[in-house]
Short mmCIF file of C-alpha atoms in Angstrom, two decimals:
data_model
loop_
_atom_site.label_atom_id
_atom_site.label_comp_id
_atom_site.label_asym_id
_atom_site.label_seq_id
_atom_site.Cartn_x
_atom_site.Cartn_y
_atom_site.Cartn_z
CA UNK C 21 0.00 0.00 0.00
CA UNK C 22 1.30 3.41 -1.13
CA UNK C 23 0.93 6.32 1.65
CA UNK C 24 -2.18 7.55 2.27
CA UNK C 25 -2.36 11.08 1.68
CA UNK C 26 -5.95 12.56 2.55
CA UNK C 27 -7.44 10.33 5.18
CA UNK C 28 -6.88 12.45 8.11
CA UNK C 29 -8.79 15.01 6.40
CA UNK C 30 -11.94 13.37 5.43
CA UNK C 31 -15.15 14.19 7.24
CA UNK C 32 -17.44 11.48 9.01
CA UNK C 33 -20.27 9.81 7.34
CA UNK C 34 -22.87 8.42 9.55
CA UNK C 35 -26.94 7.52 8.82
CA UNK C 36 -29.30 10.26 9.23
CA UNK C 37 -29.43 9.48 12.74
CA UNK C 38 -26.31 9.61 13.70
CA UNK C 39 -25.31 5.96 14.00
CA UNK C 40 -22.72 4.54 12.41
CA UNK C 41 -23.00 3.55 8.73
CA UNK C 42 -23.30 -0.39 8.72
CA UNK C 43 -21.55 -2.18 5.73
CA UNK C 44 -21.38 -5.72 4.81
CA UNK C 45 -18.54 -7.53 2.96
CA UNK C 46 -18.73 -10.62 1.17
CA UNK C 47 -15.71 -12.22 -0.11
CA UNK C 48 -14.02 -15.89 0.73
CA UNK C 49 -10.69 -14.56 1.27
CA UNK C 50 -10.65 -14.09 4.94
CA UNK C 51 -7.49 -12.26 4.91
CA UNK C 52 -9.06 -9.77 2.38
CA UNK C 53 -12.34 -9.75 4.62
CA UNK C 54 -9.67 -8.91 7.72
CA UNK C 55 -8.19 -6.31 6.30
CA UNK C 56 -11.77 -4.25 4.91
CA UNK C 57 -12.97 -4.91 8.32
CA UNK C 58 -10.09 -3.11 9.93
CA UNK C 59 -9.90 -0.23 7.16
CA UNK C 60 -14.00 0.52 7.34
CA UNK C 61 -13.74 0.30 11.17
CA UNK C 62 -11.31 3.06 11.58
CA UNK C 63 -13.70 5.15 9.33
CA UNK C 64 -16.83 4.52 12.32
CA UNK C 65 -18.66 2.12 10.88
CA UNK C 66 -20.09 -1.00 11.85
CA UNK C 67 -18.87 -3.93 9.54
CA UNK C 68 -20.29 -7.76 8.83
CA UNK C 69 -18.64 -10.26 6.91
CA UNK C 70 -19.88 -13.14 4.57
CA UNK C 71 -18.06 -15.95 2.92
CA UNK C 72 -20.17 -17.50 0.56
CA UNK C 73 -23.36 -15.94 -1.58
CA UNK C 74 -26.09 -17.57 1.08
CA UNK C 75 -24.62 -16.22 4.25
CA UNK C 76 -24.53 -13.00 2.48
CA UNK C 77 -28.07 -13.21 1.85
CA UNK C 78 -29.08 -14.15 4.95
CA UNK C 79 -26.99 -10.98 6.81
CA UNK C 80 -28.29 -8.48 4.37
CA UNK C 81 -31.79 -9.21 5.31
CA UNK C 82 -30.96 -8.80 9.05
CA UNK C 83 -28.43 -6.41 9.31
CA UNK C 84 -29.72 -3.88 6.31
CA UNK C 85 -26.25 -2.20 5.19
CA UNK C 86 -25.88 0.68 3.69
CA UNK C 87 -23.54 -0.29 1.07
CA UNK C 88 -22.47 -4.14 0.38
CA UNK C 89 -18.74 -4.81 -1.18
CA UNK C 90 -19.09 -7.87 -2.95
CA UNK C 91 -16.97 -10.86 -4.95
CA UNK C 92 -18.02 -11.57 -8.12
CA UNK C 93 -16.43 -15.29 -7.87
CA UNK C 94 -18.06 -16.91 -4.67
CA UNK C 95 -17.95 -20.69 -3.60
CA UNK C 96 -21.50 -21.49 -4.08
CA UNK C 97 -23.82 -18.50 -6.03
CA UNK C 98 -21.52 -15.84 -7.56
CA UNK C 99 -21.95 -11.94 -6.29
CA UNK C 100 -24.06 -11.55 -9.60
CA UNK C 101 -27.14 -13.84 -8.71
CA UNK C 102 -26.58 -12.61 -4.96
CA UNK C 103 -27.52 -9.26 -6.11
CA UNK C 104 -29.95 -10.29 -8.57
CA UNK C 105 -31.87 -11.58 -5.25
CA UNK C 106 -31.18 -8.60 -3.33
CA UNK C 107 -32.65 -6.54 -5.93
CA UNK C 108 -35.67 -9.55 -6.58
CA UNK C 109 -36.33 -8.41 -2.76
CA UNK C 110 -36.58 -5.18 -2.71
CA UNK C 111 -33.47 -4.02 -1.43
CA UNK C 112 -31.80 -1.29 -3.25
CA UNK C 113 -28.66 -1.43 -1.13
CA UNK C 114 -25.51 0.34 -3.25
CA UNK C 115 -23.29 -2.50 -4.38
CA UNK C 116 -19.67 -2.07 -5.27
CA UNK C 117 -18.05 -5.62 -6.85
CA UNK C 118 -14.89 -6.88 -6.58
CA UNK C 119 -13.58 -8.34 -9.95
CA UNK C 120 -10.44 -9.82 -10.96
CA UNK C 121 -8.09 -7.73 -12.46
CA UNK C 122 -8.59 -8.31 -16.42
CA UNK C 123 -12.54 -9.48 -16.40
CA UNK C 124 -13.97 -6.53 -18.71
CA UNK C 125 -16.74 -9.45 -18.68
CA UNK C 126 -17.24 -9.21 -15.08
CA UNK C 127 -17.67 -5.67 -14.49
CA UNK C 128 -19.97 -4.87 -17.65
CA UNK C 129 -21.99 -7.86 -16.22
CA UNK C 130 -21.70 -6.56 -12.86
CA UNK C 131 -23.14 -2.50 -13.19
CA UNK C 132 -25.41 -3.97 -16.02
CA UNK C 133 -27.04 -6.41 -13.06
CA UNK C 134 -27.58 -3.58 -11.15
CA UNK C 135 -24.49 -3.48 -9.72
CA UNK C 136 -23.05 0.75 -8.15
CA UNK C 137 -19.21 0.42 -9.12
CA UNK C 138 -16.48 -2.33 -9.05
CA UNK C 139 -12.66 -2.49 -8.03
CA UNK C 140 -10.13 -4.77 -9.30
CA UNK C 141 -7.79 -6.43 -7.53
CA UNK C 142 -5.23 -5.91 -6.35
CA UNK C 143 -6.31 -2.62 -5.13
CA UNK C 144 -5.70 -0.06 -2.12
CA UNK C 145 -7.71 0.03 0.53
CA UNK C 146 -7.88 3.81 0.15
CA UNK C 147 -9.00 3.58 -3.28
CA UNK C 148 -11.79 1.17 -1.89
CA UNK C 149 -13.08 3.58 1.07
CA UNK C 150 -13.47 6.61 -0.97
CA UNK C 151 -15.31 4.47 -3.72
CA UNK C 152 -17.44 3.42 -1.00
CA UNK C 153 -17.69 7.00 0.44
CA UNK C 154 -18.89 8.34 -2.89
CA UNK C 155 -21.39 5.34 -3.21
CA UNK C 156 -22.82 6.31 0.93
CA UNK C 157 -22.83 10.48 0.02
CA UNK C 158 -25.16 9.52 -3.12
CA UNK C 159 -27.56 8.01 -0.67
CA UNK C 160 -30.47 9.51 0.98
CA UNK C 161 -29.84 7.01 3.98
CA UNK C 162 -26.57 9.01 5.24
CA UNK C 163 -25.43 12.62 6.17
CA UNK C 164 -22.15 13.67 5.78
CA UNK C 165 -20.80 15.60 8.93
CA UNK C 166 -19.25 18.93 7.85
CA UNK C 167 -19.10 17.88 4.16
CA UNK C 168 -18.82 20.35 1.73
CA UNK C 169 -19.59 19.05 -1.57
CA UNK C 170 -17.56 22.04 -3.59
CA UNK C 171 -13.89 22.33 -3.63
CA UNK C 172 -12.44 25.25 -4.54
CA UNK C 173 -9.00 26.14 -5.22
CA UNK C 174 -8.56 30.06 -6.61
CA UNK C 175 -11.07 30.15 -9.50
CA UNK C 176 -11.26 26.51 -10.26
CA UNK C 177 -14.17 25.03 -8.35
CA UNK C 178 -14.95 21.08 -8.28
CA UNK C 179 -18.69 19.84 -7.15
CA UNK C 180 -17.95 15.80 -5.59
CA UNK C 181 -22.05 15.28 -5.80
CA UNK C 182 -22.84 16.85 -9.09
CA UNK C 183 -18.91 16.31 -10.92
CA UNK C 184 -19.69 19.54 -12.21
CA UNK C 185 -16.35 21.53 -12.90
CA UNK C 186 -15.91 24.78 -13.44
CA UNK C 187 -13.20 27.62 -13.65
CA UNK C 188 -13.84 31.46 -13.83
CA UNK C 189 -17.45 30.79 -14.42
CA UNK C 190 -16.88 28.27 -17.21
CA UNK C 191 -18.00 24.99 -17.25
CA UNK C 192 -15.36 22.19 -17.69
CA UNK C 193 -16.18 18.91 -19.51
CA UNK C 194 -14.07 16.21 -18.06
CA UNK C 195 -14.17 11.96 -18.00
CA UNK C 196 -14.88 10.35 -15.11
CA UNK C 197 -11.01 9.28 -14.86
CA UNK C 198 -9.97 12.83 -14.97
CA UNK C 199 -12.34 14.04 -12.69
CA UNK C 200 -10.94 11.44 -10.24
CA UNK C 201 -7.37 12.65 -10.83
CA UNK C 202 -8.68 16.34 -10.65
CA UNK C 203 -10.78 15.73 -7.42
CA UNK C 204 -7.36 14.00 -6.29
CA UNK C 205 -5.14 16.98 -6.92
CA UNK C 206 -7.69 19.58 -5.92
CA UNK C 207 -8.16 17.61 -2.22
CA UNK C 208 -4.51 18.13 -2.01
CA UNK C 209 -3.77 21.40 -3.16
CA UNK C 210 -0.09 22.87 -2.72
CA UNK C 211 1.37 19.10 -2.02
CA UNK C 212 3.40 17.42 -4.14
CA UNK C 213 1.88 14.01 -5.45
CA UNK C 214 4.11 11.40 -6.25
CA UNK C 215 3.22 9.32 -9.93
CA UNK C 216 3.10 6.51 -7.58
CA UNK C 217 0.58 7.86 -5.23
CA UNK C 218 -1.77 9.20 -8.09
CA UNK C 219 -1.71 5.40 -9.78
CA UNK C 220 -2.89 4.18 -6.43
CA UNK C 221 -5.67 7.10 -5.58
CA UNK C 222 -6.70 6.97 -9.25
CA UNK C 223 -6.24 3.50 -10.77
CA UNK C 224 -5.74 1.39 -7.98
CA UNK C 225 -3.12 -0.64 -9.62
CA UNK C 226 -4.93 -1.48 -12.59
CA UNK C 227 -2.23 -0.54 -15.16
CA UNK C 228 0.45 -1.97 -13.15
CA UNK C 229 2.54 0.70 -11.72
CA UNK C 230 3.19 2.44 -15.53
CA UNK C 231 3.23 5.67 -14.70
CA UNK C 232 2.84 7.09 -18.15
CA UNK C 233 -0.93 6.62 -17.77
CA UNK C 234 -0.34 9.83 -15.79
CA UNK C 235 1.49 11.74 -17.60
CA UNK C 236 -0.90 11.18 -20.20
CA UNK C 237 -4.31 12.12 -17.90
CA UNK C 238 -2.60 15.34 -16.34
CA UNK C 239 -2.10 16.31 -20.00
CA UNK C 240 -5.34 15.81 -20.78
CA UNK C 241 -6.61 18.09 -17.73
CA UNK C 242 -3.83 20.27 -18.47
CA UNK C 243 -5.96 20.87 -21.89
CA UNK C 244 -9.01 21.51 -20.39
CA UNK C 245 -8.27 23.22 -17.29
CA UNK C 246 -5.00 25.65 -17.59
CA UNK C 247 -5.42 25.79 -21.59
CA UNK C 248 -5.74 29.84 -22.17
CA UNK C 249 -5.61 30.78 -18.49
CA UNK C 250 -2.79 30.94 -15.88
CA UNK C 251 -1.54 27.41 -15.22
CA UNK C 252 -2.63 25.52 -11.70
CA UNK C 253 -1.03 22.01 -12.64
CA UNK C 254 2.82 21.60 -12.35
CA UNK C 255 5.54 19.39 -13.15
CA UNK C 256 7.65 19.07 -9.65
CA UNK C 257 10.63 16.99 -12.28
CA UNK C 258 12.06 14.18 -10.38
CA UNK C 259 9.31 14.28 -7.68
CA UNK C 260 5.14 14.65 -9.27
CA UNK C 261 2.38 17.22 -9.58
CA UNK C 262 1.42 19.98 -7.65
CA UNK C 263 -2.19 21.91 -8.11
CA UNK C 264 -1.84 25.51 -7.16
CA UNK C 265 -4.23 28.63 -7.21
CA UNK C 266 -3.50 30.42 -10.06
#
C-alpha cells in the first residue's frame, strides 16, 4: 500500500441518525475480509462479513447495510445472482463488486445487473473507502458531517455530488477518470503528489505501476483546465504534480 495522503482530512459519514454507517462484505478470502474490516472500522462504521453468496443473503436481510462490497467469484452462487436476489427483494442497497483484475466481462456484467461500481484487484484500501464513500454520500440514507460538496481552489471550483467543474465561471467537460485525478489533486492542493501515489488514488493498480498513464491524464486536464488561463497544474521533475491557485 502506497501512503495515504488525505485520510486524516476526510469528514465522518454516519446515517441520518447519527449511527454509524453499517456495511457488509462478502468475499471468501478471509485475509481480504480482515483487512476491509479493519480499514472501514477506523472510518466509524459497523462492519459484517460473509463468505459465501447464502450467508450474504441471509446478513443483508438482518443487518440492512448501507452499502455491500461484494466478490463476483463466490464458492457457491456468484456476487451476480446474490444481487440479482437482493434486488428480486426489494433491497436497493448500493453494491460495489470486486472483480479480478482483467474481467472486462465481469464488471460490464456486474453494473449492467444492477451493480453501483467495481474495483479490481489488487487494489488499495484507500481507493476502496473513498469508492465506497462516494457510493454512501449519493444516498439519501446518510449525512455527511461537515461535508462540503464544492472544492475550490482560486477560481477553479470542483462539485464531488454533481462532478460539475468549473473555472472562472466556465463549465469544464471532463471523463470520469480525470475528474478522479482532478478531485485528487484539488483535495490536495499545494502538495506534491508522487506518480506513484496518483496510480494508487486513481487507478488502484490497474495498469500496473506504468506511470505514463499519468502523464498522459494530467495532459489531458492540463488541456481543459490551464489551456488559455494561468496554469494551476505543475511538473515538480524528479518528484510529481502539484495543483496551485493560479
Amino acid at each position: 500500500m502506497t501512503e495515504t495522503v488525505d485520510s486524516a482530512a476526510r469528514p465522518r459519514i454516519t446515517r441520518a441518525d447519527g449511527s454509524p454507517v453499517r456495511a457488509l462484505v462478502v468475499d471468501d478470502e478471509a485475509t481480504l475480509t480482515e483487512l476491509l474490516q479493519m480499514a472501514l472500522r477506523y472510518e466509524g462504521w459497523e462492519i459484517r462479513t460473509a463468505g459465501d453468496g447464502q450467508a450474504a443473503l441471509r446478513i443483508a436481510r438482518e443487518f440492512t447495510p448501507d452499502v455491500i462490497v461484494l466478490d463476483i467469484m463466490l464458492p457457491d452462487i456468484d456476487g451476480l445472482a446474490v444481487l440479482q436476489r437482493l434486488r428480486a427483494g426489494g433491497q436497493e442497497t448500493p453494491v460495489l463488486f470486486l472483480t479480478a483484475k482483467d474481467a472486462l466481462d465481469d464488471r460490464i456484467a456486474g453494473l449492467t445487473a444492477g451493480g453501483d461500481d467495481y474495483v479490481t484487484k489488487p487494489f488499495s484500501l484507500e481507493e476502496l473507502v473513498a469508492r465506497l464513500r462516494g457510493l454512501i454520500r449519493r444516498s439519501t440514507l446518510t449525512l455527511t458531517d461537515a461535508f462540503d460538496p464544492e472544492v475550490v481552489i482560486g477560481d477553479l471550483v470542483l462539485n464531488e455530488d454533481s462532478h460539475e467543474v468549473h473555472r472562472g465561471g466556465a463549465p469544464i467537460e471532463l471523463t470520469a477518470t480525470e475528474f478522479e485525478l482532478l478531485r485528487f489533486l484539488m483535495r490536495n492542493p499545494r502538495r506534491v503528489l508522487s506518480k506513484a501515489q496518483i496510480l494508487d488514488r486513481v487507478w488502484s493498480y490497474d495498469f500496473g505501476g506504468r506511470s505514463s498513464v499519468v502523464e498522459i491524464y494530467i495532459s489531458y486536464l492540463r488541456k481543459k483546465v490551464d489551456a488559455g488561463r494561468t496554469q494551476m497544474i505543475h511538473t515538480v521533475r524528479g518528484a510529481g504534480y502539484i495543483l496551485k491557485p493560479a
